[in-house]
């Protein structure tokens, strides 16, 4: 299993968090999504690492933007 944490901007409430959770949960291989609207932190557990493109598409569909993506060193 893979766990990634990144930041999403623009979330202000529980509805925002549910929208982000729903869109990310629909991605193939995602088994768990935890979202904090207050901090903007999103944690995704999946079979394989999410690509920035896949995560961006899901977050954009929910109406938000990724403001911080983990670097790959």
PDB file of N, CA and C in Angstrom:
ATOM      1  N   UNK A   1       0.835  -1.179   0.000  1.00  0.00           N
ATOM      2  CA  UNK A   1       0.000   0.000   0.000  1.00  0.00           C
ATOM      3  C   UNK A   1       0.883   1.247   0.000  1.00  0.00           C
ATOM      4  N   UNK A   2       0.348   2.272  -0.571  1.00  0.00           N
ATOM      5  CA  UNK A   2       1.049   3.542  -0.690  1.00  0.00           C
ATOM      6  C   UNK A   2       0.223   4.637  -0.024  1.00  0.00           C
ATOM      7  N   UNK A   3       0.882   5.525   0.715  1.00  0.00           N
ATOM      8  CA  UNK A   3       0.178   6.643   1.342  1.00  0.00           C
ATOM      9  C   UNK A   3       0.820   7.940   0.880  1.00  0.00           C
ATOM     10  N   UNK A   4      -0.009   8.859   0.384  1.00  0.00           N
ATOM     11  CA  UNK A   4       0.468  10.163  -0.055  1.00  0.00           C
ATOM     12  C   UNK A   4      -0.336  11.251   0.644  1.00  0.00           C
ATOM     13  N   UNK A   5       0.352  12.308   1.032  1.00  0.00           N
ATOM     14  CA  UNK A   5      -0.306  13.445   1.657  1.00  0.00           C
ATOM     15  C   UNK A   5       0.040  14.688   0.862  1.00  0.00           C
ATOM     16  N   UNK A   6      -0.978  15.486   0.579  1.00  0.00           N
ATOM     17  CA  UNK A   6      -0.785  16.732  -0.152  1.00  0.00           C
ATOM     18  C   UNK A   6      -1.812  17.742   0.322  1.00  0.00           C
ATOM     19  N   UNK A   7      -1.700  18.970  -0.169  1.00  0.00           N
ATOM     20  CA  UNK A   7      -2.561  20.051   0.282  1.00  0.00           C
ATOM     21  C   UNK A   7      -3.460  20.524  -0.846  1.00  0.00           C
ATOM     22  N   UNK A   8      -4.728  20.734  -0.507  1.00  0.00           N
ATOM     23  CA  UNK A   8      -5.723  21.232  -1.453  1.00  0.00           C
ATOM     24  C   UNK A   8      -6.210  22.582  -0.952  1.00  0.00           C
ATOM     25  N   UNK A   9      -6.240  23.558  -1.842  1.00  0.00           N
ATOM     26  CA  UNK A   9      -6.676  24.899  -1.473  1.00  0.00           C
ATOM     27  C   UNK A   9      -8.146  25.124  -1.784  1.00  0.00           C
ATOM     28  N   UNK A  10      -8.774  25.976  -0.977  1.00  0.00           N
ATOM     29  CA  UNK A  10     -10.137  26.398  -1.233  1.00  0.00           C
ATOM     30  C   UNK A  10     -11.214  25.685  -0.450  1.00  0.00           C
ATOM     31  N   UNK A  11     -10.862  24.651   0.281  1.00  0.00           N
ATOM     32  CA  UNK A  11     -11.868  23.936   1.070  1.00  0.00           C
ATOM     33  C   UNK A  11     -12.160  24.718   2.346  1.00  0.00           C
ATOM     34  N   UNK A  12     -13.460  24.828   2.686  1.00  0.00           N
ATOM     35  CA  UNK A  12     -13.828  25.592   3.881  1.00  0.00           C
ATOM     36  C   UNK A  12     -14.784  24.860   4.811  1.00  0.00           C
ATOM     37  N   UNK A  13     -15.325  23.709   4.367  1.00  0.00           N
ATOM     38  CA  UNK A  13     -16.359  23.066   5.184  1.00  0.00           C
ATOM     39  C   UNK A  13     -16.405  21.558   4.922  1.00  0.00           C
ATOM     40  N   UNK A  14     -17.302  20.902   5.635  1.00  0.00           N
ATOM     41  CA  UNK A  14     -17.471  19.463   5.484  1.00  0.00           C
ATOM     42  C   UNK A  14     -17.927  19.071   4.089  1.00  0.00           C
ATOM     43  N   UNK A  15     -18.757  19.893   3.466  1.00  0.00           N
ATOM     44  CA  UNK A  15     -19.204  19.599   2.100  1.00  0.00           C
ATOM     45  C   UNK A  15     -18.011  19.589   1.142  1.00  0.00           C
ATOM     46  N   UNK A  16     -17.111  20.542   1.316  1.00  0.00           N
ATOM     47  CA  UNK A  16     -15.894  20.600   0.499  1.00  0.00           C
ATOM     48  C   UNK A  16     -15.087  19.311   0.659  1.00  0.00           C
ATOM     49  N   UNK A  17     -14.896  18.910   1.898  1.00  0.00           N
ATOM     50  CA  UNK A  17     -14.127  17.697   2.182  1.00  0.00           C
ATOM     51  C   UNK A  17     -14.790  16.466   1.581  1.00  0.00           C
ATOM     52  N   UNK A  18     -16.106  16.389   1.651  1.00  0.00           N
ATOM     53  CA  UNK A  18     -16.819  15.240   1.068  1.00  0.00           C
ATOM     54  C   UNK A  18     -16.670  15.210  -0.446  1.00  0.00           C
ATOM     55  N   UNK A  19     -16.706  16.370  -1.094  1.00  0.00           N
ATOM     56  CA  UNK A  19     -16.546  16.430  -2.550  1.00  0.00           C
ATOM     57  C   UNK A  19     -15.171  15.922  -2.965  1.00  0.00           C
ATOM     58  N   UNK A  20     -14.145  16.369  -2.264  1.00  0.00           N
ATOM     59  CA  UNK A  20     -12.778  15.927  -2.555  1.00  0.00           C
ATOM     60  C   UNK A  20     -12.643  14.429  -2.291  1.00  0.00           C
ATOM     61  N   UNK A  21     -13.178  13.969  -1.168  1.00  0.00           N
ATOM     62  CA  UNK A  21     -13.122  12.544  -0.829  1.00  0.00           C
ATOM     63  C   UNK A  21     -13.793  11.697  -1.904  1.00  0.00           C
ATOM     64  N   UNK A  22     -14.962  12.119  -2.346  1.00  0.00           N
ATOM     65  CA  UNK A  22     -15.709  11.370  -3.357  1.00  0.00           C
ATOM     66  C   UNK A  22     -14.928  11.255  -4.666  1.00  0.00           C
ATOM     67  N   UNK A  23     -14.382  12.358  -5.144  1.00  0.00           N
ATOM     68  CA  UNK A  23     -13.652  12.339  -6.419  1.00  0.00           C
ATOM     69  C   UNK A  23     -12.383  11.495  -6.327  1.00  0.00           C
ATOM     70  N   UNK A  24     -11.629  11.630  -5.240  1.00  0.00           N
ATOM     71  CA  UNK A  24     -10.402  10.839  -5.100  1.00  0.00           C
ATOM     72  C   UNK A  24     -10.713   9.362  -4.896  1.00  0.00           C
ATOM     73  N   UNK A  25     -11.794   9.049  -4.203  1.00  0.00           N
ATOM     74  CA  UNK A  25     -12.169   7.653  -3.958  1.00  0.00           C
ATOM     75  C   UNK A  25     -12.530   6.922  -5.244  1.00  0.00           C
ATOM     76  N   UNK A  26     -12.942   7.671  -6.256  1.00  0.00           N
ATOM     77  CA  UNK A  26     -13.302   7.073  -7.537  1.00  0.00           C
ATOM     78  C   UNK A  26     -12.094   6.682  -8.379  1.00  0.00           C
ATOM     79  N   UNK A  27     -10.896   7.129  -7.990  1.00  0.00           N
ATOM     80  CA  UNK A  27      -9.705   6.778  -8.762  1.00  0.00           C
ATOM     81  C   UNK A  27      -9.360   5.297  -8.554  1.00  0.00           C
ATOM     82  N   UNK A  28      -8.902   4.619  -9.603  1.00  0.00           N
ATOM     83  CA  UNK A  28      -8.555   3.199  -9.488  1.00  0.00           C
ATOM     84  C   UNK A  28      -7.478   2.957  -8.429  1.00  0.00           C
ATOM     85  N   UNK A  29      -7.697   1.941  -7.608  1.00  0.00           N
ATOM     86  CA  UNK A  29      -6.715   1.528  -6.619  1.00  0.00           C
ATOM     87  C   UNK A  29      -6.759   2.278  -5.305  1.00  0.00           C
ATOM     88  N   UNK A  30      -7.577   3.329  -5.206  1.00  0.00           N
ATOM     89  CA  UNK A  30      -7.657   4.107  -3.960  1.00  0.00           C
ATOM     90  C   UNK A  30      -8.532   3.357  -2.967  1.00  0.00           C
ATOM     91  N   UNK A  31      -7.977   3.125  -1.769  1.00  0.00           N
ATOM     92  CA  UNK A  31      -8.715   2.378  -0.742  1.00  0.00           C
ATOM     93  C   UNK A  31      -9.161   3.250   0.427  1.00  0.00           C
ATOM     94  N   UNK A  32      -8.521   4.423   0.616  1.00  0.00           N
ATOM     95  CA  UNK A  32      -8.907   5.293   1.729  1.00  0.00           C
ATOM     96  C   UNK A  32      -8.513   6.726   1.409  1.00  0.00           C
ATOM     97  N   UNK A  33      -9.376   7.659   1.798  1.00  0.00           N
ATOM     98  CA  UNK A  33      -9.102   9.089   1.636  1.00  0.00           C
ATOM     99  C   UNK A  33      -9.493   9.780   2.932  1.00  0.00           C
ATOM    100  N   UNK A  34      -8.577  10.562   3.490  1.00  0.00           N
ATOM    101  CA  UNK A  34      -8.842  11.359   4.687  1.00  0.00           C
ATOM    102  C   UNK A  34      -8.606  12.816   4.326  1.00  0.00           C
ATOM    103  N   UNK A  35      -9.595  13.677   4.601  1.00  0.00           N
ATOM    104  CA  UNK A  35      -9.509  15.085   4.220  1.00  0.00           C
ATOM    105  C   UNK A  35      -9.812  15.963   5.427  1.00  0.00           C
ATOM    106  N   UNK A  36      -8.997  16.994   5.621  1.00  0.00           N
ATOM    107  CA  UNK A  36      -9.254  18.012   6.636  1.00  0.00           C
ATOM    108  C   UNK A  36      -9.501  19.334   5.915  1.00  0.00           C
ATOM    109  N   UNK A  37     -10.753  19.806   5.921  1.00  0.00           N
ATOM    110  CA  UNK A  37     -11.073  21.079   5.276  1.00  0.00           C
ATOM    111  C   UNK A  37     -10.352  22.231   5.978  1.00  0.00           C
ATOM    112  N   UNK A  38     -10.169  22.126   7.279  1.00  0.00           N
ATOM    113  CA  UNK A  38      -9.537  23.193   8.044  1.00  0.00           C
ATOM    114  C   UNK A  38      -8.087  23.424   7.618  1.00  0.00           C
ATOM    115  N   UNK A  39      -7.322  22.360   7.492  1.00  0.00           N
ATOM    116  CA  UNK A  39      -5.902  22.492   7.146  1.00  0.00           C
ATOM    117  C   UNK A  39      -5.640  22.346   5.652  1.00  0.00           C
ATOM    118  N   UNK A  40      -6.587  21.755   4.934  1.00  0.00           N
ATOM    119  CA  UNK A  40      -6.391  21.484   3.513  1.00  0.00           C
ATOM    120  C   UNK A  40      -5.620  20.209   3.249  1.00  0.00           C
ATOM    121  N   UNK A  41      -5.227  19.503   4.301  1.00  0.00           N
ATOM    122  CA  UNK A  41      -4.449  18.279   4.149  1.00  0.00           C
ATOM    123  C   UNK A  41      -5.316  17.127   3.652  1.00  0.00           C
ATOM    124  N   UNK A  42      -4.786  16.408   2.673  1.00  0.00           N
ATOM    125  CA  UNK A  42      -5.461  15.247   2.107  1.00  0.00           C
ATOM    126  C   UNK A  42      -4.484  14.079   2.151  1.00  0.00           C
ATOM    127  N   UNK A  43      -4.937  12.956   2.670  1.00  0.00           N
ATOM    128  CA  UNK A  43      -4.123  11.748   2.725  1.00  0.00           C
ATOM    129  C   UNK A  43      -4.848  10.653   1.954  1.00  0.00           C
ATOM    130  N   UNK A  44      -4.132  10.057   1.002  1.00  0.00           N
ATOM    131  CA  UNK A  44      -4.719   9.030   0.145  1.00  0.00           C
ATOM    132  C   UNK A  44      -3.918   7.742   0.280  1.00  0.00           C
ATOM    133  N   UNK A  45      -4.618   6.652   0.526  1.00  0.00           N
ATOM    134  CA  UNK A  45      -4.008   5.325   0.542  1.00  0.00           C
ATOM    135  C   UNK A  45      -4.467   4.608  -0.719  1.00  0.00           C
ATOM    136  N   UNK A  46      -3.493   4.056  -1.449  1.00  0.00           N
ATOM    137  CA  UNK A  46      -3.808   3.412  -2.721  1.00  0.00           C
ATOM    138  C   UNK A  46      -2.830   2.283  -3.008  1.00  0.00           C
ATOM    139  N   UNK A  47      -3.201   1.446  -3.991  1.00  0.00           N
ATOM    140  CA  UNK A  47      -2.341   0.330  -4.387  1.00  0.00           C
ATOM    141  C   UNK A  47      -1.013   0.821  -4.960  1.00  0.00           C
ATOM    142  N   UNK A  48      -1.083   1.848  -5.788  1.00  0.00           N
ATOM    143  CA  UNK A  48       0.083   2.445  -6.441  1.00  0.00           C
ATOM    144  C   UNK A  48       0.075   3.942  -6.158  1.00  0.00           C
ATOM    145  N   UNK A  49       1.224   4.592  -6.215  1.00  0.00           N
ATOM    146  CA  UNK A  49       1.243   6.046  -6.014  1.00  0.00           C
ATOM    147  C   UNK A  49       0.357   6.754  -7.039  1.00  0.00           C
ATOM    148  N   UNK A  50      -0.383   7.759  -6.585  1.00  0.00           N
ATOM    149  CA  UNK A  50      -1.167   8.567  -7.507  1.00  0.00           C
ATOM    150  C   UNK A  50      -0.229   9.434  -8.329  1.00  0.00           C
ATOM    151  N   UNK A  51      -0.581   9.650  -9.576  1.00  0.00           N
ATOM    152  CA  UNK A  51       0.171  10.609 -10.365  1.00  0.00           C
ATOM    153  C   UNK A  51      -0.395  12.002 -10.084  1.00  0.00           C
ATOM    154  N   UNK A  52       0.423  13.007 -10.284  1.00  0.00           N
ATOM    155  CA  UNK A  52      -0.045  14.372 -10.109  1.00  0.00           C
ATOM    156  C   UNK A  52      -1.203  14.648 -11.063  1.00  0.00           C
ATOM    157  N   UNK A  53      -1.124  14.128 -12.283  1.00  0.00           N
ATOM    158  CA  UNK A  53      -2.178  14.353 -13.273  1.00  0.00           C
ATOM    159  C   UNK A  53      -3.513  13.767 -12.824  1.00  0.00           C
ATOM    160  N   UNK A  54      -3.497  12.549 -12.294  1.00  0.00           N
ATOM    161  CA  UNK A  54      -4.733  11.902 -11.845  1.00  0.00           C
ATOM    162  C   UNK A  54      -5.322  12.633 -10.647  1.00  0.00           C
ATOM    163  N   UNK A  55      -4.475  12.994  -9.701  1.00  0.00           N
ATOM    164  CA  UNK A  55      -4.953  13.703  -8.515  1.00  0.00           C
ATOM    165  C   UNK A  55      -5.486  15.082  -8.895  1.00  0.00           C
ATOM    166  N   UNK A  56      -4.789  15.780  -9.781  1.00  0.00           N
ATOM    167  CA  UNK A  56      -5.229  17.107 -10.220  1.00  0.00           C
ATOM    168  C   UNK A  56      -6.580  17.028 -10.908  1.00  0.00           C
ATOM    169  N   UNK A  57      -6.763  16.033 -11.769  1.00  0.00           N
ATOM    170  CA  UNK A  57      -8.048  15.883 -12.461  1.00  0.00           C
ATOM    171  C   UNK A  57      -9.182  15.667 -11.467  1.00  0.00           C
ATOM    172  N   UNK A  58      -8.965  14.831 -10.463  1.00  0.00           N
ATOM    173  CA  UNK A  58      -9.998  14.553  -9.461  1.00  0.00           C
ATOM    174  C   UNK A  58     -10.297  15.789  -8.620  1.00  0.00           C
ATOM    175  N   UNK A  59      -9.257  16.476  -8.192  1.00  0.00           N
ATOM    176  CA  UNK A  59      -9.431  17.665  -7.355  1.00  0.00           C
ATOM    177  C   UNK A  59     -10.106  18.787  -8.153  1.00  0.00           C
ATOM    178  N   UNK A  60      -9.732  18.935  -9.406  1.00  0.00           N
ATOM    179  CA  UNK A  60     -10.357  19.938 -10.273  1.00  0.00           C
ATOM    180  C   UNK A  60     -11.829  19.627 -10.474  1.00  0.00           C
ATOM    181  N   UNK A  61     -12.160  18.358 -10.657  1.00  0.00           N
ATOM    182  CA  UNK A  61     -13.556  17.949 -10.815  1.00  0.00           C
ATOM    183  C   UNK A  61     -14.369  18.308  -9.567  1.00  0.00           C
ATOM    184  N   UNK A  62     -13.738  18.241  -8.417  1.00  0.00           N
ATOM    185  CA  UNK A  62     -14.415  18.594  -7.164  1.00  0.00           C
ATOM    186  C   UNK A  62     -14.529  20.109  -6.992  1.00  0.00           C
ATOM    187  N   UNK A  63     -13.774  20.878  -7.791  1.00  0.00           N
ATOM    188  CA  UNK A  63     -13.855  22.326  -7.743  1.00  0.00           C
ATOM    189  C   UNK A  63     -12.742  23.008  -6.966  1.00  0.00           C
ATOM    190  N   UNK A  64     -11.631  22.295  -6.757  1.00  0.00           N
ATOM    191  CA  UNK A  64     -10.538  22.833  -5.943  1.00  0.00           C
ATOM    192  C   UNK A  64      -9.215  22.670  -6.679  1.00  0.00           C
ATOM    193  N   UNK A  65      -8.128  23.098  -6.047  1.00  0.00           N
ATOM    194  CA  UNK A  65      -6.801  22.990  -6.655  1.00  0.00           C
ATOM    195  C   UNK A  65      -5.805  22.409  -5.656  1.00  0.00           C
ATOM    196  N   UNK A  66      -4.848  21.684  -6.178  1.00  0.00           N
ATOM    197  CA  UNK A  66      -3.742  21.188  -5.352  1.00  0.00           C
ATOM    198  C   UNK A  66      -2.760  22.333  -5.191  1.00  0.00           C
ATOM    199  N   UNK A  67      -2.448  22.672  -3.945  1.00  0.00           N
ATOM    200  CA  UNK A  67      -1.527  23.776  -3.693  1.00  0.00           C
ATOM    201  C   UNK A  67      -0.142  23.295  -3.266  1.00  0.00           C
ATOM    202  N   UNK A  68      -0.036  22.045  -2.867  1.00  0.00           N
ATOM    203  CA  UNK A  68       1.265  21.500  -2.462  1.00  0.00           C
ATOM    204  C   UNK A  68       1.271  20.011  -2.746  1.00  0.00           C
ATOM    205  N   UNK A  69       2.172  19.574  -3.626  1.00  0.00           N
ATOM    206  CA  UNK A  69       2.321  18.177  -3.997  1.00  0.00           C
ATOM    207  C   UNK A  69       3.681  17.712  -3.516  1.00  0.00           C
ATOM    208  N   UNK A  70       3.780  16.522  -2.926  1.00  0.00           N
ATOM    209  CA  UNK A  70       5.080  16.057  -2.422  1.00  0.00           C
ATOM    210  C   UNK A  70       6.083  15.862  -3.554  1.00  0.00           C
ATOM    211  N   UNK A  71       7.307  16.298  -3.301  1.00  0.00           N
ATOM    212  CA  UNK A  71       8.350  16.103  -4.301  1.00  0.00           C
ATOM    213  C   UNK A  71       8.758  14.642  -4.347  1.00  0.00           C
ATOM    214  N   UNK A  72       9.263  14.229  -5.476  1.00  0.00           N
ATOM    215  CA  UNK A  72       9.714  12.842  -5.640  1.00  0.00           C
ATOM    216  C   UNK A  72      11.212  12.840  -5.761  1.00  0.00           C
ATOM    217  N   UNK A  73      11.887  12.607  -4.646  1.00  0.00           N
ATOM    218  CA  UNK A  73      13.359  12.593  -4.626  1.00  0.00           C
ATOM    219  C   UNK A  73      13.886  11.210  -4.795  1.00  0.00           C
TER     220      UNK A  73
END
